[in-house]
Coordinates of C-alpha atoms in Angstrom, one line a residue:
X374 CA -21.8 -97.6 63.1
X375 CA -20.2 -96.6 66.5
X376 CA -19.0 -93.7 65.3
X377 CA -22.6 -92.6 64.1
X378 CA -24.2 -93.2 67.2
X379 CA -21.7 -91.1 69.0
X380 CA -22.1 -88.5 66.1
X381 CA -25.8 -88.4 67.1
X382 CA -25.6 -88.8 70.9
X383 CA -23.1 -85.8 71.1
X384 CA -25.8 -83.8 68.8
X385 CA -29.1 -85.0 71.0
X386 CA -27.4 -84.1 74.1
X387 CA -27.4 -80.4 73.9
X388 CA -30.7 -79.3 76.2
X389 CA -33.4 -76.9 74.9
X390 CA -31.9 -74.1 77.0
X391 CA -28.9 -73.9 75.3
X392 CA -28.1 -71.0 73.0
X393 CA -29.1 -72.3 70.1
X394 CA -27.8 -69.6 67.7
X395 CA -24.5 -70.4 69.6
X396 CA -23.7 -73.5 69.9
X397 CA -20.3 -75.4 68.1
X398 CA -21.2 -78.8 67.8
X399 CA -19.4 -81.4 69.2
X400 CA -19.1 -83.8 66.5
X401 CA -18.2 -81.7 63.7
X402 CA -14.5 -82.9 64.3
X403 CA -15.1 -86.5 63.8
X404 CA -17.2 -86.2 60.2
X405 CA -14.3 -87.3 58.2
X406 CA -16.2 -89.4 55.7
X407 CA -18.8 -88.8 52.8
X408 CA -20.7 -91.4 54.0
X409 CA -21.0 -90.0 57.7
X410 CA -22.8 -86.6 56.0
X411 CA -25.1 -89.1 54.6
X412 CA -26.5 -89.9 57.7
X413 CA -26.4 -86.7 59.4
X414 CA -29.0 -85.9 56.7
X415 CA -31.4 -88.4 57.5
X416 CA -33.3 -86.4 60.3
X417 CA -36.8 -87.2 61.5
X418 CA -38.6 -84.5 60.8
X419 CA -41.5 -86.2 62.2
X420 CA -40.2 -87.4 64.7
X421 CA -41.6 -88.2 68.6
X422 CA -39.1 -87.2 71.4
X423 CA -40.6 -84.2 73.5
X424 CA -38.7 -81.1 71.5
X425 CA -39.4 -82.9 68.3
X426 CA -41.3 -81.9 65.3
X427 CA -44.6 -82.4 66.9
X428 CA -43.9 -79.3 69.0
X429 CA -41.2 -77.2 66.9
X430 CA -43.3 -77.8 63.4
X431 CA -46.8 -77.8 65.1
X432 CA -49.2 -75.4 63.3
X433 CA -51.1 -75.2 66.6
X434 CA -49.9 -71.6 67.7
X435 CA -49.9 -70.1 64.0
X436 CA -53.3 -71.6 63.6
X437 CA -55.0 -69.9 66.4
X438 CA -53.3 -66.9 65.1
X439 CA -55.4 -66.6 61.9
X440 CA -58.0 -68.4 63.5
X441 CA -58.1 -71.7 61.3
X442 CA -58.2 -74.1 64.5
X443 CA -59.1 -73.1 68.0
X444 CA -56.1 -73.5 70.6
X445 CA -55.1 -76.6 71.1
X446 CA -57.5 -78.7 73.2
X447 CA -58.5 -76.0 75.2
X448 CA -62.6 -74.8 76.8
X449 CA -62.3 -71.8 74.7
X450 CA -65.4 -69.6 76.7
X451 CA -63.4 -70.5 79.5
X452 CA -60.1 -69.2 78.6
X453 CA -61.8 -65.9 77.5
X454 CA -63.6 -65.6 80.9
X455 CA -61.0 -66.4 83.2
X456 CA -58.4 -64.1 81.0
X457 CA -55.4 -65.9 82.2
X458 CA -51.9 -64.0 81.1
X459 CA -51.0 -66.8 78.3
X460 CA -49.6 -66.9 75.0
X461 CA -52.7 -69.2 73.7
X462 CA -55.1 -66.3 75.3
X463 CA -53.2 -63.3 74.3
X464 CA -53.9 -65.5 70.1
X465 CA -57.6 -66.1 71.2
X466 CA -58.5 -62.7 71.5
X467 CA -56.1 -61.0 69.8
X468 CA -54.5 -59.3 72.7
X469 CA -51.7 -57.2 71.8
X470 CA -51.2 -56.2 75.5
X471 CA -50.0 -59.6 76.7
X472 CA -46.2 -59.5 77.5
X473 CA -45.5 -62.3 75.8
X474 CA -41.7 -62.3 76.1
X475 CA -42.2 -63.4 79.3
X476 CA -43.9 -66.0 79.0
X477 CA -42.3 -67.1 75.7
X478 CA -39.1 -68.8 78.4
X479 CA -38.6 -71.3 75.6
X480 CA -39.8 -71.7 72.5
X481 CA -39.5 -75.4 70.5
X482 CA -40.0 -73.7 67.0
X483 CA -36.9 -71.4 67.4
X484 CA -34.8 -73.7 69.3
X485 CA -35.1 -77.0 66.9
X486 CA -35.1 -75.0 64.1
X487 CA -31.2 -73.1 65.1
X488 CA -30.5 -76.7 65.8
X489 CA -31.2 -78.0 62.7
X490 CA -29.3 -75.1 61.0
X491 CA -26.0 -76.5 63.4
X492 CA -26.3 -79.4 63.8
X493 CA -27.2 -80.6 60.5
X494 CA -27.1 -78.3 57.7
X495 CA -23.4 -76.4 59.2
X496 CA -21.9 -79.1 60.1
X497 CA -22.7 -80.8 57.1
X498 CA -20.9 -77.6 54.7
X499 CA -18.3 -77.4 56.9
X500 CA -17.1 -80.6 56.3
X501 CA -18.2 -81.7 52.8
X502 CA -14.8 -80.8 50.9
X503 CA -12.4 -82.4 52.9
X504 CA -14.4 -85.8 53.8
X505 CA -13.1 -88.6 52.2
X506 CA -15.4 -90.4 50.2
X507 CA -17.3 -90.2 46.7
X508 CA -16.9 -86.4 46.0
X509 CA -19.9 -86.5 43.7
X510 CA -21.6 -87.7 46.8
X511 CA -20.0 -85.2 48.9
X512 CA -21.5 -82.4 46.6
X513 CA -24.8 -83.4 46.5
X514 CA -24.8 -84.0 50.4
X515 CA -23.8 -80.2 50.8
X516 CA -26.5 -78.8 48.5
X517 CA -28.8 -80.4 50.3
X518 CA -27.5 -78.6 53.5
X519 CA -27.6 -75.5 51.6
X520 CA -31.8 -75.4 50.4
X521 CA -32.2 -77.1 53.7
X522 CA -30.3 -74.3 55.7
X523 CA -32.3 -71.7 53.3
X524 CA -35.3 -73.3 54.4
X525 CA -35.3 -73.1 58.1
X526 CA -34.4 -69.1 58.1
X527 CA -37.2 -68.7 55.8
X528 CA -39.2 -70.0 58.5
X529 CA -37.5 -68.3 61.2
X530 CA -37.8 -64.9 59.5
X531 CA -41.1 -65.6 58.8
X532 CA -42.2 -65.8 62.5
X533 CA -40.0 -63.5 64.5
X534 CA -40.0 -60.6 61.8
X535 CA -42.0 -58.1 60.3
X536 CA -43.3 -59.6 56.8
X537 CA -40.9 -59.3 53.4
X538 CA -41.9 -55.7 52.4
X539 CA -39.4 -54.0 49.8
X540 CA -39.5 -50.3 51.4
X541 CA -38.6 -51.1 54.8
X542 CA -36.6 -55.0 54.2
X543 CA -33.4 -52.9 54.5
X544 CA -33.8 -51.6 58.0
X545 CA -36.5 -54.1 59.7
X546 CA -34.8 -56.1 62.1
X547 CA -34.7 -60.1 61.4
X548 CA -33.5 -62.7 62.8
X549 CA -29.5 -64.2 63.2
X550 CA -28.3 -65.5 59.7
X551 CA -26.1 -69.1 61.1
X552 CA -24.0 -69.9 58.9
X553 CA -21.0 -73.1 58.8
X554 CA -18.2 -70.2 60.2
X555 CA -19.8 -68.9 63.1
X556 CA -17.5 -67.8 65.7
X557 CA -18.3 -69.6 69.4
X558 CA -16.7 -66.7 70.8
X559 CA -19.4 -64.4 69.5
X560 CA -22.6 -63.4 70.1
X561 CA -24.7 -64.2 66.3
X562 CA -26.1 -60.4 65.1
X563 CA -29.5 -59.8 63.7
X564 CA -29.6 -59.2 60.3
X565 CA -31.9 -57.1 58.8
X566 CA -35.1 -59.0 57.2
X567 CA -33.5 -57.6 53.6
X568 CA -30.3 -59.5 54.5
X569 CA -31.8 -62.6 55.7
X570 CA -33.4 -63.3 52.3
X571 CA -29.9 -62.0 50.2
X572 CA -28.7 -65.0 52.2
X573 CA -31.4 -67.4 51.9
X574 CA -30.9 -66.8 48.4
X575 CA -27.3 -67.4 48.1
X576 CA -27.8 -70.4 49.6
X577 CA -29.8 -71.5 47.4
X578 CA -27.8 -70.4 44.4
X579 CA -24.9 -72.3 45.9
X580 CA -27.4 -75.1 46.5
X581 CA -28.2 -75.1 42.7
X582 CA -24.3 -74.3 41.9
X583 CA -22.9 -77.6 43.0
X584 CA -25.2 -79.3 39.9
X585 CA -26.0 -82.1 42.1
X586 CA -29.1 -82.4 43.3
X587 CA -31.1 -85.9 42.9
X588 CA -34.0 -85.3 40.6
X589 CA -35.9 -87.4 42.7
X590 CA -34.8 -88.0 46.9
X591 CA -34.4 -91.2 48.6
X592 CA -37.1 -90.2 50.8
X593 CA -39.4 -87.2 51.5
X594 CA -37.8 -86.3 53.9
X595 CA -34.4 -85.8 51.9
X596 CA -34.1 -82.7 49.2
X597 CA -34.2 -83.1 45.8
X598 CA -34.6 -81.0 43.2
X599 CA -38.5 -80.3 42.9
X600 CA -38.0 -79.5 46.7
X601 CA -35.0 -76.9 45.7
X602 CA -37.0 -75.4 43.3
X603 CA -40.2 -75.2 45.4
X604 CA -38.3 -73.3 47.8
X605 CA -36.3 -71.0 45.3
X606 CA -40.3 -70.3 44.0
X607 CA -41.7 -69.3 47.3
X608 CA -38.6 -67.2 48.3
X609 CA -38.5 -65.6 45.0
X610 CA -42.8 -65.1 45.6
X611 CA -42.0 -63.3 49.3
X612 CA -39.5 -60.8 47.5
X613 CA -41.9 -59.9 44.6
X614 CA -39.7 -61.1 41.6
X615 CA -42.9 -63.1 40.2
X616 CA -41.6 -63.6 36.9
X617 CA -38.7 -65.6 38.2
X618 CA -40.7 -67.0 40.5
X619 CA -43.1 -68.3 38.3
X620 CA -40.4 -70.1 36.5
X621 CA -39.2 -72.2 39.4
X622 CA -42.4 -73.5 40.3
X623 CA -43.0 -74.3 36.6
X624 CA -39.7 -76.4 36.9
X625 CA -40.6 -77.9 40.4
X626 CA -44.1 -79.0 38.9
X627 CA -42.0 -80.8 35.7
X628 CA -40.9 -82.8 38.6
X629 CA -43.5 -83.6 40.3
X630 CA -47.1 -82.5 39.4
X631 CA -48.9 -85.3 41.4
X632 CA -52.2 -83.6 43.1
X633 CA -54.0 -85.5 45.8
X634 CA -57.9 -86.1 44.6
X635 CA -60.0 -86.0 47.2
X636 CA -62.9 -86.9 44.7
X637 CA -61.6 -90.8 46.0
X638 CA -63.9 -90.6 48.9
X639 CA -67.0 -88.6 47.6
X640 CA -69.3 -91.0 48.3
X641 CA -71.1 -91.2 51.0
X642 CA -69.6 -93.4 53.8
X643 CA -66.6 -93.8 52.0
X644 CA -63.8 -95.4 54.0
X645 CA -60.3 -96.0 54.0
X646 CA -60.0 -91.6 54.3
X647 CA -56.3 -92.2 54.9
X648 CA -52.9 -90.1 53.6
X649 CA -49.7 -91.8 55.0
X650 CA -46.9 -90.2 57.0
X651 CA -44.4 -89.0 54.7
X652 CA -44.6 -91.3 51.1
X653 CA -47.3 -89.1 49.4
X654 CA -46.0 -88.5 46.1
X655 CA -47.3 -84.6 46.6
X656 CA -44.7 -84.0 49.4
X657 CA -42.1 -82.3 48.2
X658 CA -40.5 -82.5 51.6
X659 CA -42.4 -83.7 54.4
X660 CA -41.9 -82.0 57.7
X661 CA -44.9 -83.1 60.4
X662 CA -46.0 -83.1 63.3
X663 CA -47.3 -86.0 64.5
X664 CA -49.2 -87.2 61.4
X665 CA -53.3 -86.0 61.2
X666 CA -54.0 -83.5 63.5
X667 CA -55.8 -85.5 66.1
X668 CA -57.9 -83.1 68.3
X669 CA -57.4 -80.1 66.6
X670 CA -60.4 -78.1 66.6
X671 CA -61.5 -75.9 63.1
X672 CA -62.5 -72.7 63.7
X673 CA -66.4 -72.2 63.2
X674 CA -65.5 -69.3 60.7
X675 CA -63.4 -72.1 58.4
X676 CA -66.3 -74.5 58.5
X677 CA -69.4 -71.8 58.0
X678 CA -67.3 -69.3 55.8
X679 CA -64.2 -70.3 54.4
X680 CA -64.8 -74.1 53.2
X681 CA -66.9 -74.2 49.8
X682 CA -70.2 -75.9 49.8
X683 CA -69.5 -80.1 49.1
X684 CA -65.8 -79.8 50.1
X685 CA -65.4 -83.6 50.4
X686 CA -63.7 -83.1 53.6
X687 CA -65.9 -80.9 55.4
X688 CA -69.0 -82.4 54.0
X689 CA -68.9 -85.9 53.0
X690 CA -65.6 -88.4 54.6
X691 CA -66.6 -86.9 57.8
X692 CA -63.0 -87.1 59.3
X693 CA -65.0 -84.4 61.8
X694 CA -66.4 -85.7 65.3
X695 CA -69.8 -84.3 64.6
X696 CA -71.2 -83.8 68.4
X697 CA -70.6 -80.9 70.7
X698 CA -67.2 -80.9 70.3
X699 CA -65.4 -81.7 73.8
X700 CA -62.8 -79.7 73.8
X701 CA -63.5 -76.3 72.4
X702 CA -66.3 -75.7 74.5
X703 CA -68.4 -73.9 71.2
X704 CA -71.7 -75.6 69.9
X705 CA -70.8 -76.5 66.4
X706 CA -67.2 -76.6 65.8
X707 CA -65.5 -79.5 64.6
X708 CA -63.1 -81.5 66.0
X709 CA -60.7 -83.5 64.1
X710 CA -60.5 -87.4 65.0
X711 CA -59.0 -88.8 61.9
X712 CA -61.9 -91.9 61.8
X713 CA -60.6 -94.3 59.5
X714 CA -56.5 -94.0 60.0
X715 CA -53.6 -91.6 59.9
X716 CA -54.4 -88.3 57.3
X717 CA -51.0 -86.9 58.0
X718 CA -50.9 -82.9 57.3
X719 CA -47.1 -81.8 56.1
X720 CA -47.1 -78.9 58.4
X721 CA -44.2 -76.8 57.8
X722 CA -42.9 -78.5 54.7
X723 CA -44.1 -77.9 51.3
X724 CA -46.0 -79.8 49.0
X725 CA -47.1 -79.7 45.0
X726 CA -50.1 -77.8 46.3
X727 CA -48.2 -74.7 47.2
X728 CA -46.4 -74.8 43.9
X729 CA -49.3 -74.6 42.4
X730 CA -50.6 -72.1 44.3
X731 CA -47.5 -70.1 43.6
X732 CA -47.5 -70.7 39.9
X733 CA -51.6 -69.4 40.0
X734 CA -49.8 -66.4 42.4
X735 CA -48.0 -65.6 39.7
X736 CA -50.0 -65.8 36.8
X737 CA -52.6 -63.9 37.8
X738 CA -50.2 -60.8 39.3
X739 CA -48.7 -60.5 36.1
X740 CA -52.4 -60.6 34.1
X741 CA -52.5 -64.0 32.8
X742 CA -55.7 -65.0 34.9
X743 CA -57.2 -67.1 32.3
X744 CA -53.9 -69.4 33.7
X745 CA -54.4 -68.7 37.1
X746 CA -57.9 -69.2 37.0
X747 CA -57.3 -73.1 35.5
X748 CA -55.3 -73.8 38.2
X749 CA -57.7 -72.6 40.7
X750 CA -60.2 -74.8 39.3
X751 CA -57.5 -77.8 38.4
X752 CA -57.2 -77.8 43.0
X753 CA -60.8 -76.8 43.8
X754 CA -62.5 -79.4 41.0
X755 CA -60.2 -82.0 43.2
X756 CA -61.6 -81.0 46.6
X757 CA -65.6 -80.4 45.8
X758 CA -67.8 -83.3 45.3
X759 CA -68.7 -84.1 41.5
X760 CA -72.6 -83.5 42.2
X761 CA -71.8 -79.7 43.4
X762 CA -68.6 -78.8 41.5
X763 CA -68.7 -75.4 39.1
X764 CA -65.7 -73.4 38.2
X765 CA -65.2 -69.8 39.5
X766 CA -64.3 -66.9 37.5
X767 CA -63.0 -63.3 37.9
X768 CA -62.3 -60.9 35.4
X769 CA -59.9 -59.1 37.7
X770 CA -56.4 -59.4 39.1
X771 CA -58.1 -58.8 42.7
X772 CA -61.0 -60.6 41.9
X773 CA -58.5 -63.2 41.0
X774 CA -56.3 -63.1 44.0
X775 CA -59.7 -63.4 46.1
X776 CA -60.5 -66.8 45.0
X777 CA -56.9 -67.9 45.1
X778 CA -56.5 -66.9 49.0
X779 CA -59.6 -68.4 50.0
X780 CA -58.5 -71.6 47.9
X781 CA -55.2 -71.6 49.4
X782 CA -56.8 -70.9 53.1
X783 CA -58.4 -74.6 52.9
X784 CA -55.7 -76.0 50.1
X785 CA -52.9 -75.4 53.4
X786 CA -55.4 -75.9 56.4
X787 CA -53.6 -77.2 59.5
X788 CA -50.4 -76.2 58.2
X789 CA -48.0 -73.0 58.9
X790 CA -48.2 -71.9 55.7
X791 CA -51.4 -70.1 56.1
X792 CA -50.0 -67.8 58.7
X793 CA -47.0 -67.4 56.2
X794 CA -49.2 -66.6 53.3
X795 CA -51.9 -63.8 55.3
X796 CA -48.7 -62.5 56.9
X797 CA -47.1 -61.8 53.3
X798 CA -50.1 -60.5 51.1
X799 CA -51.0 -58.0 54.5
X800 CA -48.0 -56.1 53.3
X801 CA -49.9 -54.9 50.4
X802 CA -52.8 -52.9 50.7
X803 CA -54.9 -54.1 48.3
X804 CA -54.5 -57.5 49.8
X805 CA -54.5 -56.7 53.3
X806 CA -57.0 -58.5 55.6
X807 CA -58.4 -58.5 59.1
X808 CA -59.2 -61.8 60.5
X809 CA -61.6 -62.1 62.8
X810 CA -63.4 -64.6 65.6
X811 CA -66.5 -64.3 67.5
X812 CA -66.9 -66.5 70.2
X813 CA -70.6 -66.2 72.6
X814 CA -71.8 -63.0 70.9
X815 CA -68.6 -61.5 71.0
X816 CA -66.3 -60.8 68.0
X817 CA -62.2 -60.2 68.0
X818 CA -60.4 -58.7 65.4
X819 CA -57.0 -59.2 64.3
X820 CA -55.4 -56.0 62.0
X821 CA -52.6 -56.6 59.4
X822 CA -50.2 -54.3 61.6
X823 CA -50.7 -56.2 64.9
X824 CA -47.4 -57.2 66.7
X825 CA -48.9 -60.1 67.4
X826 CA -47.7 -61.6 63.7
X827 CA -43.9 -61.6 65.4
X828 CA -44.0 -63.8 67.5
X829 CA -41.3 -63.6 70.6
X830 CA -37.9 -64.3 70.6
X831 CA -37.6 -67.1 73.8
X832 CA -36.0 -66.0 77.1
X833 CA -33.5 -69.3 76.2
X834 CA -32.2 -67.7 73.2
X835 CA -32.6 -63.8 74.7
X836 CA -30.9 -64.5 77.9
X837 CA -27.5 -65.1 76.6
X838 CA -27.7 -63.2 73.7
X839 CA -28.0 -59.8 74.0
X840 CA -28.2 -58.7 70.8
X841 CA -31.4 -60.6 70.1
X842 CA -33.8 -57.7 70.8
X843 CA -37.6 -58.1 70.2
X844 CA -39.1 -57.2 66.5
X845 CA -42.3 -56.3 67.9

């Protein structure tokens, strides 16, 4: 146990300034045991310290981006008014003039994300073959570093790059590919964003390779296969091979199908409105931040436009604090107070829900839309109350995709995968999309080729690496 806590000491000691696309860590040389990678895998990824998950996984900067919450406890009118040089005013109003590279000195989201990568998921394939121990164990330990190391670059290329487009992948500029042989000595190169997802998928490939993956985790917060496959799905989604992709969400969902049924707390006054940290069956792999998300203000154009009329949330539980919100600053935007206990929102994780979504995805882009259509309705019958529940219908592969993007919108509310999911369809002109926000009278609009969907490399990653130019 000693030799644990060392393990983990030496890993939490490295500050947030340091180059975290850099960094050899320190404890790599004293993983000589199977049972020691076992541990280094159980992270919190919902965990409290300052540069935790509640910061690095927070869906509060991505959210104001595509307007589905306000930023973060902020007088909105105020910020607008004042026009302060900010990274949460240049998102407000869309502000593409903002230098935000300089005021983007760190950044949590980049920083514990490389450290996962290194400090978990590296060291972890580094070591697996010549740690003593069950090698059975040993393999399964290093697949999991493998969709777990997959995973984290598809969310860093997903914020710092251009979105997965297949005639320019090859020469847009991504983001540094970290992989277990890094050389200290050596500043990491960008790869291009083509590159970044050849690797993501290898990694997975090996992941799936190695044969042993759990079917089902010790926790939600471990991998296991319908995790594995739910990321080999959305990868395969973002590169356009649908067909394949539709067949790995099929296989995640023979794992686990489980849907959560809002439909529990349609009547009136209902209480006990409560999802647990973590356990809910629907998490393929739960990464949080912080649980529900506690004064988070909806944007009035989610709760007047986007949310269906008797969406048991929005109109019935009332997990909403219904008076003039205190934060925002706008008459009649919601805030979020979780009444009732913990609803705890898998931010940056996935969940059955976007298989789901990815399986509909598929279906209906390769004309099956009587499928995708069920499916639709199978997540939308589960969120509208009985009493005002109808099914929609399209005849159309864009009439289609229409309902399944404003589905999805409110199916991954509060979560980063919103951002990822706009980002990735406004590479495509038929599915392009504008967002936009008026606040007192005025409206701002947010095109499809804004720089502001890369967001900035940080000054503690830029500074001492040179060759980690901006994408924007």
């Amino acid at each position: 146990m000693k030799k644990i806590l060392a393990i983990i000491l030496v890993i939490a000691a490295f500050p947030a300034c340091q180059r975290f696309t850099e960094i050899t860590p320190k404890g790599a040389n004293i993983l000589s045991r199977v049972s020691d990678l076992d541990l280094l895998l159980n992270y919190n990824f919902s965990s409290g310290d300052a540069n935790s998950a509640q910061t690095a996984f927070s869906p509060n900067d991505v959210g104001n981006l595509v307007n589905d919450i306000y930023a973060y406890t902020t007088n909105i009118p105020s910020l607008i008014t004042t026009r302060p040089q900010t990274l949460n005013y240049a998102y407000t109003v869309y502000d593409a003039t903002v230098d935000r590279k300089l005021l983007a000195v760190t950044d949590a989201k980049y920083e514990k994300m490389y450290f996962i990568i290194n400090n978990v998921c590296n060291v972890i394939i580094k070591n697996a073959d010549k740690a003593t121990g069950d090698r059975e164990k040993a393999d399964q330990y290093k697949a999991e570093a493998y969709i777990l190391r997959a995973y984290m670059h598809y969310l860093l290329v997903n914020l710092y790059a251009k979105g997965y487009d297949p005639a320019t992948a090859a020469t847009d500029p991504g983001i540094p590919y970290v992989k277990e042989d890094n050389v200290i000595s050596e500043p990491n190169k960008k790869s291009t964003v083509a590159e970044v997802y050849a690797n993501i998928q290898a990694d997975v490939d090996a992941a799936f390779q190695l044969n042993s993956l759990p079917r089902i985790p010790v926790n939600n917060m471990r991998v296991g296969l319908a995790f594995a496959y739910g990321v080999k799905a959305q990868v395969l989604l973002t590169v356009r091979q649908y067909a394949d992709a539709l067949t790995a969400a099929q296989q995640s969902l023979n794992i686990d199908s489980v849907l959560t049924d809002d439909r529990l707390y349609a009547p009136v006054g209902t209480t006990g409105f409560v999802k647990p940290v973590v356990t809910p069956a629907e998490n393929l792999f739960y990464i949080g931040a912080g649980g529900s998300p506690t004064a988070a203000s909806v944007s009035l154009e989610i709760t007047n436009e986007i949310y269906e009329p008797g969406n048991i949330i929005n109109s019935y539980v009332q997990p909403y604090y219904n008076m003039d919100n205190p934060f925002s600053g706008l008459p009649g935007s919601k805030l979020w107070i979780s009444q009732g206990g913990v609803y705890a929102i898998n931010t940056a994780g996935l969940t059955t829900s976007d298989t789901y979504l990815i399986k509909a995805e598929c279906h209906a882009r390769g004309g099956n839309l009587e499928e995708a259509l069920r499916i639709i309705n199978k997540i939308r019958e589960r969120r509208i109350h009985p009493d005002v529940y109808a099914p929609v219908t399209a005849n159309t592969e864009a009439g289609v995709m229409a309902l399944l993007m404003r589905t999805s919108r409110i199916e991954l509310l509060y979560s980063m995968r919103n951002f990822f999911n706009i980002k990735r369809w406004n590479t495509e002109p038929a599915y392009a999309q504008t967002i936009t926000r008026t606040v007192s009278g005025v409206t701002y609009s947010l095109e499809p080729g804004s720089p502001l969907w890369i967001f900035p490399f940080p000054q503690s990653a830029t500074n001492y690496n040179k060759e980690l130019t901006q994408n924007y």
